[in-house]
XYZ file of C-alpha atoms in Angstrom:
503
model
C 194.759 83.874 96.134
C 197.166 84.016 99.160
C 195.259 83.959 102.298
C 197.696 86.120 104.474
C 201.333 88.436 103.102
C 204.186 88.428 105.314
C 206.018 85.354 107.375
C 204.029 82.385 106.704
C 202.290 80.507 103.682
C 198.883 80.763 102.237
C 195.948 78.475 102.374
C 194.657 78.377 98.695
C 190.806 78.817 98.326
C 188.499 79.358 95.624
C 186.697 82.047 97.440
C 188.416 85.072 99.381
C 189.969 84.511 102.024
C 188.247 85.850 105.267
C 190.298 87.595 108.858
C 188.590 86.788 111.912
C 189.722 89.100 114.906
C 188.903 87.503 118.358
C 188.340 83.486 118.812
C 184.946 84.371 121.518
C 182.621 81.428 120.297
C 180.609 83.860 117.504
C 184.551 84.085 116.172
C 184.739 80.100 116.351
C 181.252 79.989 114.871
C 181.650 81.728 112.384
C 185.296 80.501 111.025
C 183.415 77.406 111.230
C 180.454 78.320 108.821
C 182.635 80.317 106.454
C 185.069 77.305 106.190
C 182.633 74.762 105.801
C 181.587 76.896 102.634
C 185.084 76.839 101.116
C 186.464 80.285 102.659
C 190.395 80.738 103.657
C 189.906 81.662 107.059
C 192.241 83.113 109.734
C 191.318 83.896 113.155
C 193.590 86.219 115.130
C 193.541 86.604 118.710
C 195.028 88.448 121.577
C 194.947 85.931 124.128
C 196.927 82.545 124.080
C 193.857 80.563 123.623
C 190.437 80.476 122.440
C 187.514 80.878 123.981
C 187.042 85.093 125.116
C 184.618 84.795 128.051
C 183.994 81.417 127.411
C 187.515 80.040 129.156
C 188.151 78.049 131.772
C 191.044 78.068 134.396
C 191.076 75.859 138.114
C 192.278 77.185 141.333
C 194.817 75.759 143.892
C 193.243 72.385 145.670
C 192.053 70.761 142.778
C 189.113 73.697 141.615
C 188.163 73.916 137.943
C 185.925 77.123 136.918
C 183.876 78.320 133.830
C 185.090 81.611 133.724
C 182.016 83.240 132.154
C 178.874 82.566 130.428
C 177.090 79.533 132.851
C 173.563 79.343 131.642
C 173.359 77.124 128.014
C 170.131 77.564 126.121
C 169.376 76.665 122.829
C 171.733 73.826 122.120
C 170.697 73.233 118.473
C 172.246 76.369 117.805
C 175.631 74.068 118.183
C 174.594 71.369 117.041
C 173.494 72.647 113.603
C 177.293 73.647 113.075
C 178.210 70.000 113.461
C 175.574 68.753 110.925
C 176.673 71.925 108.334
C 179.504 70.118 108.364
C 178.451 66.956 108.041
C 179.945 65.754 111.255
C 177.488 64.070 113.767
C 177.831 66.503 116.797
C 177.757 63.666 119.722
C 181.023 62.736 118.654
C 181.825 66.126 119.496
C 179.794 67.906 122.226
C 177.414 66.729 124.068
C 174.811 67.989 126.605
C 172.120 67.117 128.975
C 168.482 69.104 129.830
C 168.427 70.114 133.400
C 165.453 69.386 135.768
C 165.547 71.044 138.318
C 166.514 74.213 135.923
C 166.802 76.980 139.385
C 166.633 76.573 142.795
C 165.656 80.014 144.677
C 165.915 81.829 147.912
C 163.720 84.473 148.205
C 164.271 87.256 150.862
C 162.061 85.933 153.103
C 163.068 82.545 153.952
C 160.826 80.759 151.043
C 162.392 78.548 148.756
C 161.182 77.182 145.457
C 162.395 74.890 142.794
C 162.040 75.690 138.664
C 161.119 72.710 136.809
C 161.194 72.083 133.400
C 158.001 71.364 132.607
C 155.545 74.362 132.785
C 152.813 72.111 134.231
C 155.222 71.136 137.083
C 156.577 74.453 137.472
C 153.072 76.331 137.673
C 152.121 73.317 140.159
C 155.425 73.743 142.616
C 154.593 77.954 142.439
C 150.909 77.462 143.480
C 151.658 75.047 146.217
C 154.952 77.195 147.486
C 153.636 80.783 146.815
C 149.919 80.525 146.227
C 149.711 81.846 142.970
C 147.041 79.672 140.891
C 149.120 77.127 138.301
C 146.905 78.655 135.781
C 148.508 81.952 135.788
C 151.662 80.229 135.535
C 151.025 78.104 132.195
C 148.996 81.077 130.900
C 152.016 83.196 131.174
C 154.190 80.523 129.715
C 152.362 79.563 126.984
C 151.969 83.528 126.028
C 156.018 83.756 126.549
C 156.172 80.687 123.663
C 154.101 82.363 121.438
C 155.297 85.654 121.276
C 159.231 83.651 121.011
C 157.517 81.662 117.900
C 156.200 84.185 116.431
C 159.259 86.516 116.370
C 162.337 84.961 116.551
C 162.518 83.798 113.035
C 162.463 87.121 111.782
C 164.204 89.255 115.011
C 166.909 86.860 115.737
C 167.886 84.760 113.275
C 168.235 87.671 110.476
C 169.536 90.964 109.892
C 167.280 94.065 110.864
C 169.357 95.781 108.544
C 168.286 94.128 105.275
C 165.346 94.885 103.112
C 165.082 91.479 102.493
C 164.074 90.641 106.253
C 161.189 92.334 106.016
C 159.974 90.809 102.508
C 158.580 87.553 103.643
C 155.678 85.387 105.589
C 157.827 85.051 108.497
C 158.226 88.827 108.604
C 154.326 89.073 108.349
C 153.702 86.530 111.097
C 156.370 88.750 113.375
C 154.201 91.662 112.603
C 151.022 90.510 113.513
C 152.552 89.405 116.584
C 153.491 93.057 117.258
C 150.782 93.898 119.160
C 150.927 91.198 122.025
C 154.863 91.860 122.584
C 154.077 94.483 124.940
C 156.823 97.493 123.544
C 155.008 100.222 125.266
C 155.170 98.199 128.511
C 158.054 97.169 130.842
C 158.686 93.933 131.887
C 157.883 94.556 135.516
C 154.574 95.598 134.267
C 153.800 92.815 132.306
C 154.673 90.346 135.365
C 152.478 92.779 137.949
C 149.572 92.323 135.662
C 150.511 88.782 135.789
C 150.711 88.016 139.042
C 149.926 89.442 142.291
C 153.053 87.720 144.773
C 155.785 90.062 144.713
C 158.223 87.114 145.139
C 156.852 85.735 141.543
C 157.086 88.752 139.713
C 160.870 89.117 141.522
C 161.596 85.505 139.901
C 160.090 86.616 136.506
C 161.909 90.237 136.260
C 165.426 88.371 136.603
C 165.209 87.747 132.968
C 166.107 90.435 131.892
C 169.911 90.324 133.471
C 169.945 87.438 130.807
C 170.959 90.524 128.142
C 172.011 92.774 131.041
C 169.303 94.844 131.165
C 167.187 96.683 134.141
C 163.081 95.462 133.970
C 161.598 98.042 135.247
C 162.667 99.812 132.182
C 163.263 96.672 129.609
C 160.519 96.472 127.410
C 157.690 93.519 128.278
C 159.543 92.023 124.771
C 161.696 90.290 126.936
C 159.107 88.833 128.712
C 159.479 85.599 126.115
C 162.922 84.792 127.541
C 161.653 82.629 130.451
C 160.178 80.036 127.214
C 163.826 79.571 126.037
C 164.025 77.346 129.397
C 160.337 76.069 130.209
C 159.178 75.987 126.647
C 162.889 74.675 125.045
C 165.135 73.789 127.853
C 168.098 74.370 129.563
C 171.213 72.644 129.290
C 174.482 71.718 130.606
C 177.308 70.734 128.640
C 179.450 67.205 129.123
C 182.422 68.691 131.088
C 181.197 72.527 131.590
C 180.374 75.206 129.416
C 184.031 75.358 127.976
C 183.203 72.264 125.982
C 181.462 74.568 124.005
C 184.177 76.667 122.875
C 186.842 73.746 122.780
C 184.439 71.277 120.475
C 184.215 74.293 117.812
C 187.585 75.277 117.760
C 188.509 71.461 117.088
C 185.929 71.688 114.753
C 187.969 74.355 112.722
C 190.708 72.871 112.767
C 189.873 69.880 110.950
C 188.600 72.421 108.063
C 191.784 74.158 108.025
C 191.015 77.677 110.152
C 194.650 79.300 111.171
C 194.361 80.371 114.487
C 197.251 82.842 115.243
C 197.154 83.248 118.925
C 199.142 86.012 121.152
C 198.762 88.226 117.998
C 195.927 90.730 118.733
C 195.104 92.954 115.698
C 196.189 96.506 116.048
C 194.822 97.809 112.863
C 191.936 97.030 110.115
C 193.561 98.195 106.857
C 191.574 100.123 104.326
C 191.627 101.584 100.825
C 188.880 104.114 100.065
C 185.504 102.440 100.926
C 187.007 99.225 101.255
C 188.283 96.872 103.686
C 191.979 95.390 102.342
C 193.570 93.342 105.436
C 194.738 93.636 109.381
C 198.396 94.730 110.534
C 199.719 93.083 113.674
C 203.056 94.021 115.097
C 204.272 91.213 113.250
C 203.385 91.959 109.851
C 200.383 93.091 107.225
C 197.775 91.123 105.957
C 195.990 90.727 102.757
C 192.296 90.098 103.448
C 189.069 91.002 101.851
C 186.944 90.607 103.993
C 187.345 90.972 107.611
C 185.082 89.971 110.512
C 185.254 91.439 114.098
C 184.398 89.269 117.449
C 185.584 92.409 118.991
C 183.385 94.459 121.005
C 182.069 96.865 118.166
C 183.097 100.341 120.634
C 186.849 99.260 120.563
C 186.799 97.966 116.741
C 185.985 101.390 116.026
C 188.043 103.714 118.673
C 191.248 101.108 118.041
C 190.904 99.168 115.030
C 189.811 101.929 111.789
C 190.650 105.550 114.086
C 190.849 106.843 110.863
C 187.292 105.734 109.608
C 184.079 107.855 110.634
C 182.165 106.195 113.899
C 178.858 105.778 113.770
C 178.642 107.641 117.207
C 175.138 107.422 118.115
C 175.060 103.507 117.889
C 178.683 103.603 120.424
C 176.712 106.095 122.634
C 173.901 103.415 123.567
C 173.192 103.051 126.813
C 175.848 99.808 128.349
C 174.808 97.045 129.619
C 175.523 95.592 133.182
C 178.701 93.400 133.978
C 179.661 91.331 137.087
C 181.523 91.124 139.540
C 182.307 87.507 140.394
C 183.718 85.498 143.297
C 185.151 81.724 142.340
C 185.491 80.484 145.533
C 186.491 76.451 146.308
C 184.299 75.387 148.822
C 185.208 72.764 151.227
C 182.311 71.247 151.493
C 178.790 70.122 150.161
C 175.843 71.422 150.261
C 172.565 69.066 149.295
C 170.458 71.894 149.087
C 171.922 73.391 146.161
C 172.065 72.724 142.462
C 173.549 73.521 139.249
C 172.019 77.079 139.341
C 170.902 78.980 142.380
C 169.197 82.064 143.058
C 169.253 84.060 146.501
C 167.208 87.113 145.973
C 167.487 90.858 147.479
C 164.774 92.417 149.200
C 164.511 94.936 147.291
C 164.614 94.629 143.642
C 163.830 97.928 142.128
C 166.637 99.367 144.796
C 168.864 97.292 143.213
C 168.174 97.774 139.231
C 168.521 101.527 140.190
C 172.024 101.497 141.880
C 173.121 99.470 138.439
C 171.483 101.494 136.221
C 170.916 104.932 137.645
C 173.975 105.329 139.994
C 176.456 103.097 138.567
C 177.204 101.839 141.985
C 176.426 98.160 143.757
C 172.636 98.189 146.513
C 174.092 97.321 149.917
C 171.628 94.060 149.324
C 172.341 92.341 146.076
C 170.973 89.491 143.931
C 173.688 86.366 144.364
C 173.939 84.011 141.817
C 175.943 80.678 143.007
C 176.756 78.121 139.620
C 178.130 74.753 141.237
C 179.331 72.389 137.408
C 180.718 69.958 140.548
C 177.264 69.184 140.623
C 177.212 67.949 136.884
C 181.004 67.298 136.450
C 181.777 65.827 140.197
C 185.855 66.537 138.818
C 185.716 70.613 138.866
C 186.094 69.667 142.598
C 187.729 67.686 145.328
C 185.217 64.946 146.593
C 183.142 66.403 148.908
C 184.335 69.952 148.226
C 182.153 71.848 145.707
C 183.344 74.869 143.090
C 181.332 78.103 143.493
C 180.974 80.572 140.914
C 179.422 83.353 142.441
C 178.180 86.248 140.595
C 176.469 89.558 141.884
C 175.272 92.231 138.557
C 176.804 95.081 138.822
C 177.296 98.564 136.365
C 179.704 98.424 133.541
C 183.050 100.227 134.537
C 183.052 103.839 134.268
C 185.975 104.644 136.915
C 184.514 103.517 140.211
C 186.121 102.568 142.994
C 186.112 98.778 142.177
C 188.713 97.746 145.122
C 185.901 99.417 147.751
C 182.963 98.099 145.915
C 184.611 94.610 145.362
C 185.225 94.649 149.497
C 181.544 95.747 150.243
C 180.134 93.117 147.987
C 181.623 90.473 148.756
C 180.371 91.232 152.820
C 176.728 91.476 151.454
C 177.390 88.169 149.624
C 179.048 86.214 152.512
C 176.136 87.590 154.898
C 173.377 86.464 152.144
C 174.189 83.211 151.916
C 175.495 82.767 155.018
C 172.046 83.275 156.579
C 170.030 81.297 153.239
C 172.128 78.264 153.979
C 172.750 78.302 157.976
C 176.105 77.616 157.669
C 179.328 80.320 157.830
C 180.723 80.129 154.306
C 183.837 82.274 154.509
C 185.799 79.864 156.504
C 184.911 77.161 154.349
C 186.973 78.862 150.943
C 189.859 77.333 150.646
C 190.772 79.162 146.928
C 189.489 82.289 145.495
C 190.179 84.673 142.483
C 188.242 87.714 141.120
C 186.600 89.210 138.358
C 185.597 92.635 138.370
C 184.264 94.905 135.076
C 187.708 96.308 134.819
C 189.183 93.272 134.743
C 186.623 91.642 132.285
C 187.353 94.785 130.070
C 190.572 94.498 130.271
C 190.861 90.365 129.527
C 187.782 90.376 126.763
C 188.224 94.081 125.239
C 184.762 94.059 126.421
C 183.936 97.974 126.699
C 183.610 98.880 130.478
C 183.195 95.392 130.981
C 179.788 95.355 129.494
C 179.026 91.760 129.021
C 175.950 92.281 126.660
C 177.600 95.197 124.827
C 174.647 97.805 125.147
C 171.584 97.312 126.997
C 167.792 96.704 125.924
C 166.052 99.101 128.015
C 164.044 100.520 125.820
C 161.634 99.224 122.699
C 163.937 99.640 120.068
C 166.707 98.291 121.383
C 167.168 95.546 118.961
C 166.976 98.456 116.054
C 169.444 100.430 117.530
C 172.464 97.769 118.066
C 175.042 97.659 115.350
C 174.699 95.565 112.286
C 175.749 92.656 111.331
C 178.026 94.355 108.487
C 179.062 97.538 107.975
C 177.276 100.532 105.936
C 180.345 102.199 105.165
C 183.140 99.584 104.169
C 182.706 97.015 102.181
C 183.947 93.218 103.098
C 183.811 94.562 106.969
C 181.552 92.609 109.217
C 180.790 92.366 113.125
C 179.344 89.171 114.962
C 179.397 88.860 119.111
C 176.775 90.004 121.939
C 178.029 93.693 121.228
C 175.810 93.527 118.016
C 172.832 92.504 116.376
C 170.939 90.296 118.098
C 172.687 90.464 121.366
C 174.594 88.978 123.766
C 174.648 85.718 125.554
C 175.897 82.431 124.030
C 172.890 81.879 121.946
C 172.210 85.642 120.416
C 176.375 85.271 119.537
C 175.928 82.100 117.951
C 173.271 83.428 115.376
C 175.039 86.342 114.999
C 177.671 84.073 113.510
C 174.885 82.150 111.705
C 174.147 85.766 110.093
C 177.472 86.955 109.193
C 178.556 83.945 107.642
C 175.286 84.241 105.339
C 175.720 87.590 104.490
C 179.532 86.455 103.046
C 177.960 83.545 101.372
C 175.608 85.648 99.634
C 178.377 87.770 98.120
């Protein structure tokens, strides 16, 4: 069977051959999988490289950014793609667990330090805040069990099959049901917790870890925090673009065609079936088709012809960011890998995201440093700041004003955390605001987590892993079921490429 019509030859395969639109890392994971299993597989994308969010790029002076995701949880997730295919994955990627995970400036002047361990952690919160370490490891250990009991079933399988729901892991999810808290909101589950405001502050920032607003996420997401005291949190050898780079080498030692600067204007069909893709350079045969895309564009540009399901594009969008990668021109002891410098006012600032689609006055700053970990992303003695603020997806605001505003807010923040005036000390900056992100990822709005999960049946209401109404089309990325984030995409992939296999 040929894999592709048109300009250039055909990779023969015993099964059919499988289109791949977008190379984000659930596109790389899953040409991956599906190759690995004997598919054809060809992976068009827009851009010049691979990667989507996941790219990398360095500023003048010797500055070398991540250019998205920063936080890397979950690490078997990538290293079970290396042993599908038989490859041991330390000769391709590999990783260290952080300790220190966070480092945090609170609002008033108090700083504190996020272990790994749960023991150490509860033990640095009661000596720094006062809260009993019992509190802390009893919250912990809850967050585990809940994760344990649920993410077999939630995560790593479709919500959309019967099947899902015919086995003991499905019972075992159930039972956990009602400890999960789905009538609660995360900011109620960490007041009940905990009485210091500055702790429950610390705790509600999971839930920008899927975009989402706690004071009206679910207390579901309350297990999130276990993915780094209970698991671990990670940092890749070289930066989180070692990620995306080990993959797509990965795929191309099992024969994946990556056809780069050639974004896919089109998903052919014929009746209730999905044929191929047109480019503007030519037509392709394909059976089945996968889209990395965000799933609002794969609809409104991709199959215009096709009925929408309209009430799963109308979900409520996640946040995006505005960030600042500034090159710093000097070093600062006091930070880490990840740092946290808090607003004063939380709940102020989840409603200007969510509620007015604007950016608080005081904002939540988020400074990654990989010089840290890779002392090359910077000149010695200089350090690489990518600094990120959450803001609303883009709906038409005035970005250039709100880009301006921020980044005073930011400057005076951690100008006054660290003691030290930070804006004559860039020496290299570039921006990335939602339009921009929308416009360089196809990202709807910008939306980094596709739609948000701010209410209990979130995870029900985000678009399946396949489609209900053409057959051979599928959908993997953090626009879809589970979610977004480098993990969630990842076993999207994982489920996408089963759900071919199965066929």
């Amino acid at each position: 069977m040929k894999q592709i019509k048109g300009r250039r030859a055909a990779v023969v395969s015993a099964k059919q051959p499988v289109a791949i639109i977008g190379a984000g890392v659930a596109g790389l994971a899953t040409a991956v999988r599906l190759a690995v299993a004997g598919h054809a597989v060809t992976v068009f994308e827009a851009s010049g490289t691979f990667g989507g969010k996941m790219h990398q790029f360095s500023l003048p002076g010797g500055y070398r950014f991540d250019a998205g995701p920063s936080l890397f949880t979950l690490p078997q997730l990538v290293d079970d793609i290396f042993r599908l295919a038989h490859r041991e994955p330390a000769d391709y990627f590999r990783y260290e667990r952080l300790d220190p995970i966070t480092n945090y400036f609170f609002a008033d002047g108090t700083r504190l330090r996020s272990w790994a361990d749960p023991q150490r952690f509860a033990a640095e919160v009661e000596a720094t805040l006062g809260t009993p370490a019992a509190a802390v490891t009893r919250f912990l250990a809850r967050s585990g069990r809940n994760y344990e009991a649920t993410a077999g079933t939630f995560l790593h399988k479709s919500l959309h099959k019967a099947g899902t729901y015919l086995s003991t892991e499905t019972l075992k999810a159930v039972a956990a049901v009602p400890g999960l808290g789905l009538l609660g909101t995360m900011h109620q589950r960490h007041e009940k917790a905990f009485a210091d405001p500055r702790l429950v502050q610390l705790f509600d920032r999971y839930a920008t870890y899927n975009g989402s607003d706690p004071y009206q996420a679910p207390a579901t997401l309350s297990m999130i925090p276990h993915l780094e005291h209970g698991i671990g949190a990670f940092y890749p050898e070289g930066g989180i673009y070692a990620i995306a780079s080990s993959l797509a080498r990965l795929a191309e030692e099992f024969g994946v065609t990556f056809r780069y600067h050639e974004p896919v204007e089109e998903i052919i069909t014929a009746g209730r079936r999905v044929t191929g893709v047109r480019t503007a350079l030519d037509v392709y045969d394909f059976g089945r088709v996968v889209s990395n895309m965000d799933v609002v564009p794969t609809y409104r540009r991709l199959l215009p012809r096709q009925p929408a399901p309209e009430r799963t594009l109308r979900q409520p969008r996640s946040s995006s960011a505005l960030i600042f990668y500034w090159g710093i021109t000097r070093a600062f002891p006091e930070l880490d890998l990840h740092n946290i410098f808090f607003s004063a006012d939380y709940q102020r600032e989840f409603q200007a995201i969510f509620q007015e689609q604007t950016v608080a006055d005081d904002v939540t700053v988020y400074v990654n440093v990989t010089s840290k970990k890779t002392p090359t992303d910077a000149p010695t003695g200089h350090e690489n700041w990518f600094v990120m603020v959450n803001v609303p997806h883009d709906q038409g605001q005035d970005w250039e004003a709100l880009t301006a505003q921020t980044r005073r807010s930011v400057l005076g923040k951690l100008t006054a955390a660290l003691g030290t005036d930070i804006e004559p000390l860039i020496a290299a900056e570039k921006v990335w605001t939602p339009p921009g992100i929308a416009a360089d990822t196809s990202s709807f709005g910008g939306a980094l987590y596709g739609s948000s999960s701010n209410n209990a049946l979130a995870a029900f209401l985000r678009h399946p892993n396949f489609s209900g109404q053409l057959e051979g089309l599928y959908f993997c990325g953090g626009s879809v079921h589970p979610g977004g984030g480098i993990p969630l995409c990842l076993l999207s992939a994982k489920i996408v490429s089963s759900l071919i296999n199965e066929e």
